[in-house]
Short mmCIF file of C-alpha atoms in Angstrom, two decimals:
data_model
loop_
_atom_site.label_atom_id
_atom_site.label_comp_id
_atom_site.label_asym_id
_atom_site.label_seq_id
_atom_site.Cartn_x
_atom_site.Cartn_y
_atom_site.Cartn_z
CA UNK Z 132 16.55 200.42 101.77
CA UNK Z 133 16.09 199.90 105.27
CA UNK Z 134 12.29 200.67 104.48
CA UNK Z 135 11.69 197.71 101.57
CA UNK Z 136 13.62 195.39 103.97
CA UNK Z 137 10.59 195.77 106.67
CA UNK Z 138 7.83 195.78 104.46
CA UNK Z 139 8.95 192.75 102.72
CA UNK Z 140 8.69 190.07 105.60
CA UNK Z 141 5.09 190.61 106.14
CA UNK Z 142 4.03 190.35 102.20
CA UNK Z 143 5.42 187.22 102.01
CA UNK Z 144 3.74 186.09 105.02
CA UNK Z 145 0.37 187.55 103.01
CA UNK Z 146 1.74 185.84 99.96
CA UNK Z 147 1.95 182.14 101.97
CA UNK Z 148 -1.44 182.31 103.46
CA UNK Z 149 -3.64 182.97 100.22
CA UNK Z 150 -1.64 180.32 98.43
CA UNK Z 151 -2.52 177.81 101.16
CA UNK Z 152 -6.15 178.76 101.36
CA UNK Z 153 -6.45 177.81 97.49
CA UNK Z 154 -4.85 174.68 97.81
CA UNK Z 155 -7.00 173.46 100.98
CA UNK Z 156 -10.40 174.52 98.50
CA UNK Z 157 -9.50 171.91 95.28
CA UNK Z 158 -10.20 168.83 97.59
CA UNK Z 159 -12.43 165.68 97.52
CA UNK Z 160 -16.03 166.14 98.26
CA UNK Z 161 -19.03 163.74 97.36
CA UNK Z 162 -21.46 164.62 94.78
CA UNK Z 163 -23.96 164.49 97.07
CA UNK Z 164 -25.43 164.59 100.22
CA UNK Z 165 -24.38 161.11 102.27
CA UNK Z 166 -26.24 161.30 105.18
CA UNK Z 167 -29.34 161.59 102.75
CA UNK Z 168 -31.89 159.29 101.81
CA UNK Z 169 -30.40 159.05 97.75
CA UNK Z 170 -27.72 156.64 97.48
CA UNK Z 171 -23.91 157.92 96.57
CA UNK Z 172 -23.17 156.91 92.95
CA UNK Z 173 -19.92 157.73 93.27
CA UNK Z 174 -17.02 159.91 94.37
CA UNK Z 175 -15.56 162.53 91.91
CA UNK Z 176 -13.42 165.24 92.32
CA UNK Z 177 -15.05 168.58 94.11
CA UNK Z 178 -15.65 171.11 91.64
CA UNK Z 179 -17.97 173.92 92.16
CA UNK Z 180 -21.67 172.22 91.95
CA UNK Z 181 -24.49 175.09 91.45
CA UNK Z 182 -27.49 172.17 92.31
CA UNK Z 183 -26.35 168.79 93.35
CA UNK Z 184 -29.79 167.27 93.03
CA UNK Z 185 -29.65 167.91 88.91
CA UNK Z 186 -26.15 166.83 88.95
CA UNK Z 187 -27.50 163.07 90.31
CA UNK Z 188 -30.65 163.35 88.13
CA UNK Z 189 -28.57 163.91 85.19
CA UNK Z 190 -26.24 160.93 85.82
CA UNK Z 191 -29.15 158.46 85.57
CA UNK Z 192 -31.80 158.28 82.58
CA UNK Z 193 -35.36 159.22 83.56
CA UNK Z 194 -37.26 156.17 85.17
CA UNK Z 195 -34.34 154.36 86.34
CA UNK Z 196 -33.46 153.74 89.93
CA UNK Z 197 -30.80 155.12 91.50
CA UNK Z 198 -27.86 152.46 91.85
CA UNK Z 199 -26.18 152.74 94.92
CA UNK Z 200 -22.18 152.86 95.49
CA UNK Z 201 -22.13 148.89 95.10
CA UNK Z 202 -23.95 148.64 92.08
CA UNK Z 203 -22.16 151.86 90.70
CA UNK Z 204 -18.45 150.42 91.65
CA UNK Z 205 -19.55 147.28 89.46
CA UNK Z 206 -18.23 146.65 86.10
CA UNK Z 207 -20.30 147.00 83.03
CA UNK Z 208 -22.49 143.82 82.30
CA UNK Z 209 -22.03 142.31 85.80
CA UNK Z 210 -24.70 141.85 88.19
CA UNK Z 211 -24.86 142.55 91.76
CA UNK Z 212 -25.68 139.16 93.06
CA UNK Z 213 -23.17 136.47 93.64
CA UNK Z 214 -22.56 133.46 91.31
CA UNK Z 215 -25.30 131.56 92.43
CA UNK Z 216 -27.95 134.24 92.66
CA UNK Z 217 -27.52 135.13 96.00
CA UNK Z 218 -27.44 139.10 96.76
CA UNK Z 219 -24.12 139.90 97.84
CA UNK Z 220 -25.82 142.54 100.23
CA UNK Z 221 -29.79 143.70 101.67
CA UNK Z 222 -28.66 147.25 101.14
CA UNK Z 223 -29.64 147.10 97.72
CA UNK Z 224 -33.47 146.58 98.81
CA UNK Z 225 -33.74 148.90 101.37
CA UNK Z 226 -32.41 151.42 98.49
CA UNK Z 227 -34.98 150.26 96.28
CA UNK Z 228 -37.83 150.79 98.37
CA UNK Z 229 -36.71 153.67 99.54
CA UNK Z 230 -36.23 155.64 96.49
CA UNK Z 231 -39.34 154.25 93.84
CA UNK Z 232 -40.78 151.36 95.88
CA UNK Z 233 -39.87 149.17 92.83
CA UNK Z 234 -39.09 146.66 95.43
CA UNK Z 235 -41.66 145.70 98.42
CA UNK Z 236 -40.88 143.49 101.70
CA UNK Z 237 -43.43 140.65 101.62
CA UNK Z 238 -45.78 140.50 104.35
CA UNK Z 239 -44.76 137.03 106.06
CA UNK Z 240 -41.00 138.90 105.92
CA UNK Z 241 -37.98 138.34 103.89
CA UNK Z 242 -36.82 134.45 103.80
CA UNK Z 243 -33.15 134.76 104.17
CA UNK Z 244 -32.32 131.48 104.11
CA UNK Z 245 -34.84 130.53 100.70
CA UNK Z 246 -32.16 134.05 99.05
CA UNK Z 247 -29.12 132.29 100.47
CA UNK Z 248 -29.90 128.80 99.22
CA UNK Z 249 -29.89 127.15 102.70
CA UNK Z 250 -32.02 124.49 103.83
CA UNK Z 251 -35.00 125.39 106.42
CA UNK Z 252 -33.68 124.79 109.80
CA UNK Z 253 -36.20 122.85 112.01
CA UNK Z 254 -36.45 123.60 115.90
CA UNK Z 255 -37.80 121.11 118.81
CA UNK Z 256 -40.96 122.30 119.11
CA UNK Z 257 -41.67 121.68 115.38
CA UNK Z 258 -40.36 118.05 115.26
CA UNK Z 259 -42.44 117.37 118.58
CA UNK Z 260 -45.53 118.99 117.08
CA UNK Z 261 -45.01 116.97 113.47
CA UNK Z 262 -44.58 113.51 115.38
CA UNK Z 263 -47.41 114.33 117.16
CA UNK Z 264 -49.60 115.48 114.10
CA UNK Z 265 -48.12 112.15 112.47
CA UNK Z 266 -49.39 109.43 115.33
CA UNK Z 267 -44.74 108.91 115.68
CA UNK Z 268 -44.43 109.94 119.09
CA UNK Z 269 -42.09 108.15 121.40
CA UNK Z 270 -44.31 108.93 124.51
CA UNK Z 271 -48.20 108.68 124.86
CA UNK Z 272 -49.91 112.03 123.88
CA UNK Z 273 -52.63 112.37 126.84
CA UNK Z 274 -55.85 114.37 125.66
CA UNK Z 275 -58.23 115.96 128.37
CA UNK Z 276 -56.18 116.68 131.10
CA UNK Z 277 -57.90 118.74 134.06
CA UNK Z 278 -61.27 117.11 132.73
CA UNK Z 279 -63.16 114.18 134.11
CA UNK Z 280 -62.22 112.62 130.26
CA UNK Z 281 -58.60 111.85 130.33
CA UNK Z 282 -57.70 109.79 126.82
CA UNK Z 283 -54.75 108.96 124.72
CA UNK Z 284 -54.34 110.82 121.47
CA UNK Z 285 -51.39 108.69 120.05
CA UNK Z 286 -48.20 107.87 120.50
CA UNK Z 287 -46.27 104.36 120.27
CA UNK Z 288 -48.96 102.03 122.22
CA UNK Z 289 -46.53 100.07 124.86
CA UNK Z 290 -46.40 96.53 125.67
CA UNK Z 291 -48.30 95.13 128.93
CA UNK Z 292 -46.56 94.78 131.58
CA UNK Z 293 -47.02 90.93 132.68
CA UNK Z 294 -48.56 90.82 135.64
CA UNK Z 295 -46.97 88.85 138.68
CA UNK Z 296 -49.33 86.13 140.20
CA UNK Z 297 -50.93 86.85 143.43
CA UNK Z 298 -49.45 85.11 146.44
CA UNK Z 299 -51.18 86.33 149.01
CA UNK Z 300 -47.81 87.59 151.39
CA UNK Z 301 -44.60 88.41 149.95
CA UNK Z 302 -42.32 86.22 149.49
CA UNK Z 303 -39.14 87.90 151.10
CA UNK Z 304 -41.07 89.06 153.81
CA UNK Z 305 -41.88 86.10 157.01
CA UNK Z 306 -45.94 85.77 157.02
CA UNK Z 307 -47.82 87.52 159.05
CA UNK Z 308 -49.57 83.97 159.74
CA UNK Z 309 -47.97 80.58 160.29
CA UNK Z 310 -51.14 79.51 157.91
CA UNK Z 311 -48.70 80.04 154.49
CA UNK Z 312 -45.86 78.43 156.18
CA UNK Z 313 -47.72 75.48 157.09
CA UNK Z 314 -49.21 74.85 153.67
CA UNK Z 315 -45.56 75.20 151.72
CA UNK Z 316 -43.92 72.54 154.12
CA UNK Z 317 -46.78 70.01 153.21
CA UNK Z 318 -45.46 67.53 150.24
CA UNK Z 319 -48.88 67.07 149.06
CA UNK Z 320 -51.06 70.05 146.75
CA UNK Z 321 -52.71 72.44 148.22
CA UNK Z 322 -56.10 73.34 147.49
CA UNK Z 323 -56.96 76.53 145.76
CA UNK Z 324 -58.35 79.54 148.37
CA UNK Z 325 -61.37 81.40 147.45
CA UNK Z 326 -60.37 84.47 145.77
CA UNK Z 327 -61.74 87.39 147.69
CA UNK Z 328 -62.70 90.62 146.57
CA UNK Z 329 -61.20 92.92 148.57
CA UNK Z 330 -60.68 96.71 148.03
CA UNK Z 331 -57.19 98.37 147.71
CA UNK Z 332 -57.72 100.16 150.97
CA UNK Z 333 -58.44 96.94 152.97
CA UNK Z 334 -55.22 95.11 151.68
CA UNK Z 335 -53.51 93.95 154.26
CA UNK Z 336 -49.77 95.50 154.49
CA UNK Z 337 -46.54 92.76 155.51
CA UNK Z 338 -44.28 94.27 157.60
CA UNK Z 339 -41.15 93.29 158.42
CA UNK Z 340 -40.69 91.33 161.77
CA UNK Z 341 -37.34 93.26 162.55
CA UNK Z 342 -35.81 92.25 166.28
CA UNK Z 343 -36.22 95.20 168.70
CA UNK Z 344 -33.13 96.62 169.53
CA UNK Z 345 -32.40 95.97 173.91
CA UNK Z 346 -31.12 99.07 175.94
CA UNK Z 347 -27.48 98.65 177.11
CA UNK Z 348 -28.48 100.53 179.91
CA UNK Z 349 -31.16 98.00 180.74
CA UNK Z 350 -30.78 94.72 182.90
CA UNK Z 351 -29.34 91.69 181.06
CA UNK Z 352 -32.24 89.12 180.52
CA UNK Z 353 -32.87 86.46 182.77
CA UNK Z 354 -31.46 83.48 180.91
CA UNK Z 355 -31.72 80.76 184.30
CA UNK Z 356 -27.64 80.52 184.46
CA UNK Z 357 -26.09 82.55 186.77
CA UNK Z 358 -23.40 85.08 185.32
CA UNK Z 359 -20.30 86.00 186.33
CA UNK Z 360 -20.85 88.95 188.22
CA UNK Z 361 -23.27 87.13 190.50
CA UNK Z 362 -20.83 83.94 190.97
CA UNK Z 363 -18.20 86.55 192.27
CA UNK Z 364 -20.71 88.38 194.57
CA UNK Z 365 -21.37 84.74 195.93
CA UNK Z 366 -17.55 83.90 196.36
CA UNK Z 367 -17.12 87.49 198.07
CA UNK Z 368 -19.94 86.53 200.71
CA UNK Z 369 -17.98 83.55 201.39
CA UNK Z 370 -15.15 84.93 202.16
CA UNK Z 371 -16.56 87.76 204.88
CA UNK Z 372 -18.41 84.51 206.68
CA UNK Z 373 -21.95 84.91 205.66
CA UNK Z 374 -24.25 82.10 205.80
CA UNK Z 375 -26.95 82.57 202.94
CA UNK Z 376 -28.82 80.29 200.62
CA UNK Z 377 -29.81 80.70 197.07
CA UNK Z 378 -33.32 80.91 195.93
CA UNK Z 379 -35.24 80.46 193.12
CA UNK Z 380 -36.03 83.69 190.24
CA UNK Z 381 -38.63 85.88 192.30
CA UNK Z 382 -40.42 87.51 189.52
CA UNK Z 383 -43.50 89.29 190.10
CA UNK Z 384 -44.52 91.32 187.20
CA UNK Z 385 -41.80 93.92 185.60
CA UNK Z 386 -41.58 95.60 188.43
CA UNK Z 387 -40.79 93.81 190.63
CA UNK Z 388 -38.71 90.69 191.30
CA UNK Z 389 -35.00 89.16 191.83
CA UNK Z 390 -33.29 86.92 189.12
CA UNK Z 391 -30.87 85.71 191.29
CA UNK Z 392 -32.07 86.43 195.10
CA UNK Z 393 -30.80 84.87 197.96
CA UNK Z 394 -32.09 84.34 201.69
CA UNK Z 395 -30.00 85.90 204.42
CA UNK Z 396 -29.48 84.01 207.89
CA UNK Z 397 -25.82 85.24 209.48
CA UNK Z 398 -23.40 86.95 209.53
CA UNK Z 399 -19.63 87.04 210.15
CA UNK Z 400 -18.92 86.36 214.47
CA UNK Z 401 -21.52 84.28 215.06
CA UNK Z 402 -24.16 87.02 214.50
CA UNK Z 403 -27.79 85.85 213.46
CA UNK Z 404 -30.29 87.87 211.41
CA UNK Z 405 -33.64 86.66 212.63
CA UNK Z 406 -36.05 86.59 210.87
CA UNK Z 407 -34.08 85.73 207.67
CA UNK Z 408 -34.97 88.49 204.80
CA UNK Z 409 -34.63 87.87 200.87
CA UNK Z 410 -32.46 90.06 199.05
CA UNK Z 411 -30.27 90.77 195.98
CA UNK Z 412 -26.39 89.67 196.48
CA UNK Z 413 -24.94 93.15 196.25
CA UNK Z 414 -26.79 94.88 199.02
CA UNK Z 415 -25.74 91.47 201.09
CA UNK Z 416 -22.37 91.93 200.83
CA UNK Z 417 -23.06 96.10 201.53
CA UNK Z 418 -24.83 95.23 204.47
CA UNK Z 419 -22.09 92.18 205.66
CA UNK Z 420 -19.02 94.71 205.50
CA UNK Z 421 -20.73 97.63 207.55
CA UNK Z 422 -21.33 95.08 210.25
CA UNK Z 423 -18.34 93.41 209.96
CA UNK Z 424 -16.09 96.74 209.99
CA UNK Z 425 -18.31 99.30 211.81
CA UNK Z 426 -21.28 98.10 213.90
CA UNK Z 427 -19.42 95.55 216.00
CA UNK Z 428 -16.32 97.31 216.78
CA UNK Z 429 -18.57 100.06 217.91
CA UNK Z 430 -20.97 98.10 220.16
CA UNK Z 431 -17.55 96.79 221.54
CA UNK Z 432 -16.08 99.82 221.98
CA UNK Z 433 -19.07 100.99 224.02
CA UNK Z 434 -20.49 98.28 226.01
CA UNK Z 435 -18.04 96.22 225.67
CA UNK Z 436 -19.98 93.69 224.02
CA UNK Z 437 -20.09 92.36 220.57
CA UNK Z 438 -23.65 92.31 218.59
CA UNK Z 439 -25.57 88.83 218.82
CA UNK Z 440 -28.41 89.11 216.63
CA UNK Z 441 -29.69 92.32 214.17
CA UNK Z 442 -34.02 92.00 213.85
CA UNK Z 443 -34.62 93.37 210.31
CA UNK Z 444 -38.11 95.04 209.75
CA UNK Z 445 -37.88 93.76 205.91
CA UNK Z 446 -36.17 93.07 202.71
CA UNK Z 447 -37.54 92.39 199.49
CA UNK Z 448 -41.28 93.50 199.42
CA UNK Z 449 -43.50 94.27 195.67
CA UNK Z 450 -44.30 97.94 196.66
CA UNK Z 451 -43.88 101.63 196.11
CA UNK Z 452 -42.10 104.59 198.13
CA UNK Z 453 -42.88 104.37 201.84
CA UNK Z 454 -46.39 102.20 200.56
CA UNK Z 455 -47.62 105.12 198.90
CA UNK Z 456 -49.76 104.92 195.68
CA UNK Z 457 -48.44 106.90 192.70
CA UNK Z 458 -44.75 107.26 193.82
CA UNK Z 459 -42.18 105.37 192.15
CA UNK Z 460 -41.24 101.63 193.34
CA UNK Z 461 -39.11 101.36 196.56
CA UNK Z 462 -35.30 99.53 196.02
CA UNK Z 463 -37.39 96.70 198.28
CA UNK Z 464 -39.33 95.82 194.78
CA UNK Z 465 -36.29 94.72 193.45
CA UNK Z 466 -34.28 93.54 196.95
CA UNK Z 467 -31.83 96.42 196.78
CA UNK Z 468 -32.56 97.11 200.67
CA UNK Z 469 -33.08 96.03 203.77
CA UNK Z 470 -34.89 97.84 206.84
CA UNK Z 471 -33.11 97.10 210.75
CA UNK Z 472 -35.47 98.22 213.82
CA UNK Z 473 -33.05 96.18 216.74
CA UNK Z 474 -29.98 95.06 218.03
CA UNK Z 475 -29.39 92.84 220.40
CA UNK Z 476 -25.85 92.97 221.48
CA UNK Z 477 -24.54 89.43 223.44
CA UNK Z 478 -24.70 90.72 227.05
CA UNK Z 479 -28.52 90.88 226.82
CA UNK Z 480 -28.77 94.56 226.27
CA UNK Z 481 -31.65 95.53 223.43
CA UNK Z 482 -30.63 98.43 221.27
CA UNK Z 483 -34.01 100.10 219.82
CA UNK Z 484 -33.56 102.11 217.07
CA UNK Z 485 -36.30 104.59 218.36
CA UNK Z 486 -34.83 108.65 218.98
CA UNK Z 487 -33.27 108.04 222.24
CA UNK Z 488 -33.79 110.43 225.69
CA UNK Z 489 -31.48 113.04 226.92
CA UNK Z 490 -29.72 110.75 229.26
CA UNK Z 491 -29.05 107.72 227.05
CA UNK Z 492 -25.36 108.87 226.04
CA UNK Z 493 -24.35 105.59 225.06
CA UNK Z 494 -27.44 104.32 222.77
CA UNK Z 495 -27.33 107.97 221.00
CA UNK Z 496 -24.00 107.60 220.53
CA UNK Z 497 -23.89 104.08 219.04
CA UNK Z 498 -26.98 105.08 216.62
CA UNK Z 499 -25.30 108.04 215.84
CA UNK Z 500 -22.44 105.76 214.62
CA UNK Z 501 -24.22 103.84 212.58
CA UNK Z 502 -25.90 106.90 210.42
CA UNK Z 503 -22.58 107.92 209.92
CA UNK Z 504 -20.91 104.91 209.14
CA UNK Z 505 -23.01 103.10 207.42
CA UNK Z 506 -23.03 105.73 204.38
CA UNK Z 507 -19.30 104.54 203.39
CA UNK Z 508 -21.04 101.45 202.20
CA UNK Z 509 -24.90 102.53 201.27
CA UNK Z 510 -26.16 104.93 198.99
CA UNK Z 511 -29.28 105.79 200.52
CA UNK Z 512 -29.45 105.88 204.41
CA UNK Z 513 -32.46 107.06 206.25
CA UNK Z 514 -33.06 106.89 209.94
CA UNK Z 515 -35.48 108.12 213.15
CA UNK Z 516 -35.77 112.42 212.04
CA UNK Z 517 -35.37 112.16 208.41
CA UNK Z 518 -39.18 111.93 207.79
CA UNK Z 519 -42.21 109.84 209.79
CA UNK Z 520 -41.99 106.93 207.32
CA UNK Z 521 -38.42 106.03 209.58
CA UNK Z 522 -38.72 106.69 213.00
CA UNK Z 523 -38.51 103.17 214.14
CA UNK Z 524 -35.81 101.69 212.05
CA UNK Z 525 -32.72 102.21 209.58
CA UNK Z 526 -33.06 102.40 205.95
CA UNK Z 527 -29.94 100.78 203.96
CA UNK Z 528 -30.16 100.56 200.07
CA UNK Z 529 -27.83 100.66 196.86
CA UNK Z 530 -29.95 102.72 194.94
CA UNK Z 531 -27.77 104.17 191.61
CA UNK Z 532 -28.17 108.24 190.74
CA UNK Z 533 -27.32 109.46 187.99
CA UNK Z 534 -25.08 112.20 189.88
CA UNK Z 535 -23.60 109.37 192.06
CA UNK Z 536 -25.27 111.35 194.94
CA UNK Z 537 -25.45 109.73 198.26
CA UNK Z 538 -28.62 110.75 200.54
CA UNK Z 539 -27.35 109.89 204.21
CA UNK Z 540 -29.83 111.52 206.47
#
């Protein structure tokens, strides 16, 4: 017993597997090939099939074409275009070619929208090219371009353009001639010009007569009334004890020149400037403090003596660097300095400015002083050893650098 116990497990294992591999073998299968060119009529159940290509043949009646699955699925009577002729799909013809060639693509190629009912759709390029066939064109249509020819082909023909009458100037532009001007203010007519014929090249052009924009940087114009800054120089003179005069505008080319000079004669303590020199106000008043404040307490402190008359060598003068030609204009062009060779101090004593001997400890010292003193009020001070253009007098001047560098030498 034990025996029929073991053999029976595996036979119904045996049993299990041959009943499943008949049921897997009774399943769907086409009648056909599908991945061949014939079309599937339709899908049957799989039975065993000894030649599938006599199976199809004998489906369909000799001479007919092969219907594929849409036409097949299709009840009996009903066509396989829609209700207003249109094919419901372009498998059909590809079918029909492809089995008998019933059915051929036309050369110029298949006119879907003529099969679907639709209206011809018209691009740009045609409606350009039919306004332009037709003469409708909105813009001229220019033949012969690139060619010594150039015409118009068609196109809507434009209205001239009327043409302005010619003035001679234009008329929101100022004249380029006061002739125009003149003739407009006269009440009576004016007779016609002779027209000219002029090229286009030769017309003449009207520009505008814009004002030229001044340089704040620059020098306010000379209008002949004295502004304030040069009533205040005036008022300080006054009050140090200078005795000046004003002169009239010294102008002497662009140059050179002083709007508002005046002529210097004295100075504060009775001290005379002989011979008188011309210069601006500002280096007056320079030149009036460093006497007032340095020069005579020095002369005082060392000859006890106070200064009776100061000889310039020159103030305003038209003329360049040391009287040289092609270096820039000297501070004298526009009476910025003034040159001093002597002093003559009230005892009697003469005070050259020449380089002084070894022995003259009190004339070195006092020049000495003024080189150094006299640069708290000047910007430029130049002196006997600064070059050969100075040896025999002092150089005082206000000239402005850019750096606000002073040159005391």
């Amino acid at each position: 017993m034990a025996y029929v116990s073991l053999l029976h497990r595996p036979l119904t294992a045996l049993l299990l597997s041959v009943s499943l591999v008949a049921c897997t073998t009774d399943v769907l299968a086409p009648s056909a090939r599908i991945d061949g060119d014939t079309a599937v009529g339709a899908i049957r159940p799989s039975r065993a099939v000894a030649n599938p290509e006599q199976e199809v043949a004998s489906a369909y009646p000799a001479g007919q074409p092969v219907a594929t699955f849409r036409e097949a699925a299709m009840p009996a009577g009903q066509s396989a275009e829609g209700p207003r002729g249109q094919p419901i799909d372009s498998a059909p013809m590809a079918s029909r070619v492809a089995t008998d060639g019933a059915m051929a693509i036309p050369p110029e190629g298949v006119n879907m929208d003529a099969m679907l009912g639709v209206e011809p759709v018209v691009g740009l390029a045609e409606e350009q090219a039919g306004q332009i066939a037709e003469g409708n064109a909105t813009q001229p249509v220019v033949g012969g371009i690139g060619e010594d020819n150039v015409h118009q082909l068609g196109g809507a023909v434009q209205a001239p353009v009327p043409q302005q009458p010619d003035l001679g100037y234009d008329p929101d532009l100022p004249p380029l001639a006061p002739g125009p001007v003149r003739a407009e203010r006269s009440n009576g007519p004016r007779a016609p010009e002779p027209q000219r014929s002029m090229r286009p090249a030769e017309e003449p052009q009207q520009v505008a007569l814009l004002p030229r924009a001044r340089n704040p940087l620059a020098a306010p114009e000379y209008t002949g009334r004295m502004p304030a800054s040069e009533i205040a120089c005036r008022q300080q003179l006054k009050s140090l004890g200078v005795i000046y005069r004003d002169l009239p505008r010294i102008h002497d080319g662009p140059s050179c020149g002083i709007d508002y000079p005046i002529e210097l004669h004295g100075l504060s303590g009775n001290i005379g400037v002989k011979p008188a020199v011309k210069l601006n106000c500002q280096v007056t008043a320079a030149f009036a403090k460093w006497v007032k404040y340095e020069l005579a307490p020095s002369s005082r402190y060392r000859y006890w003596s106070g200064v009776k008359t100061i000889r310039p060598l020159g103030g305003y003068s038209c003329r360049t660097m040391n009287s040289r030609r092609g270096n820039p204009m000297s501070e004298h062009a526009r009476g910025n300095a003034i040159d001093v060779g002597k002093f003559v101090l009230k005892n009697g004593k003469q005070i050259d400015v020449r380089r002084k001997g070894f022995f003259a400890f009190r004339e070195r010292g006092l020049l000495k002083a003024v080189r150094a003193d006299s640069c708290k009020y000047f910007n430029t001070v130049l002196g006997p050893g600064s070059d050969p253009f100075h040896k025999d007098h002092f150089h005082f001047d206000l000239r402005t650098r850019k750096s606000g560098y002073r040159h005391c030498d």
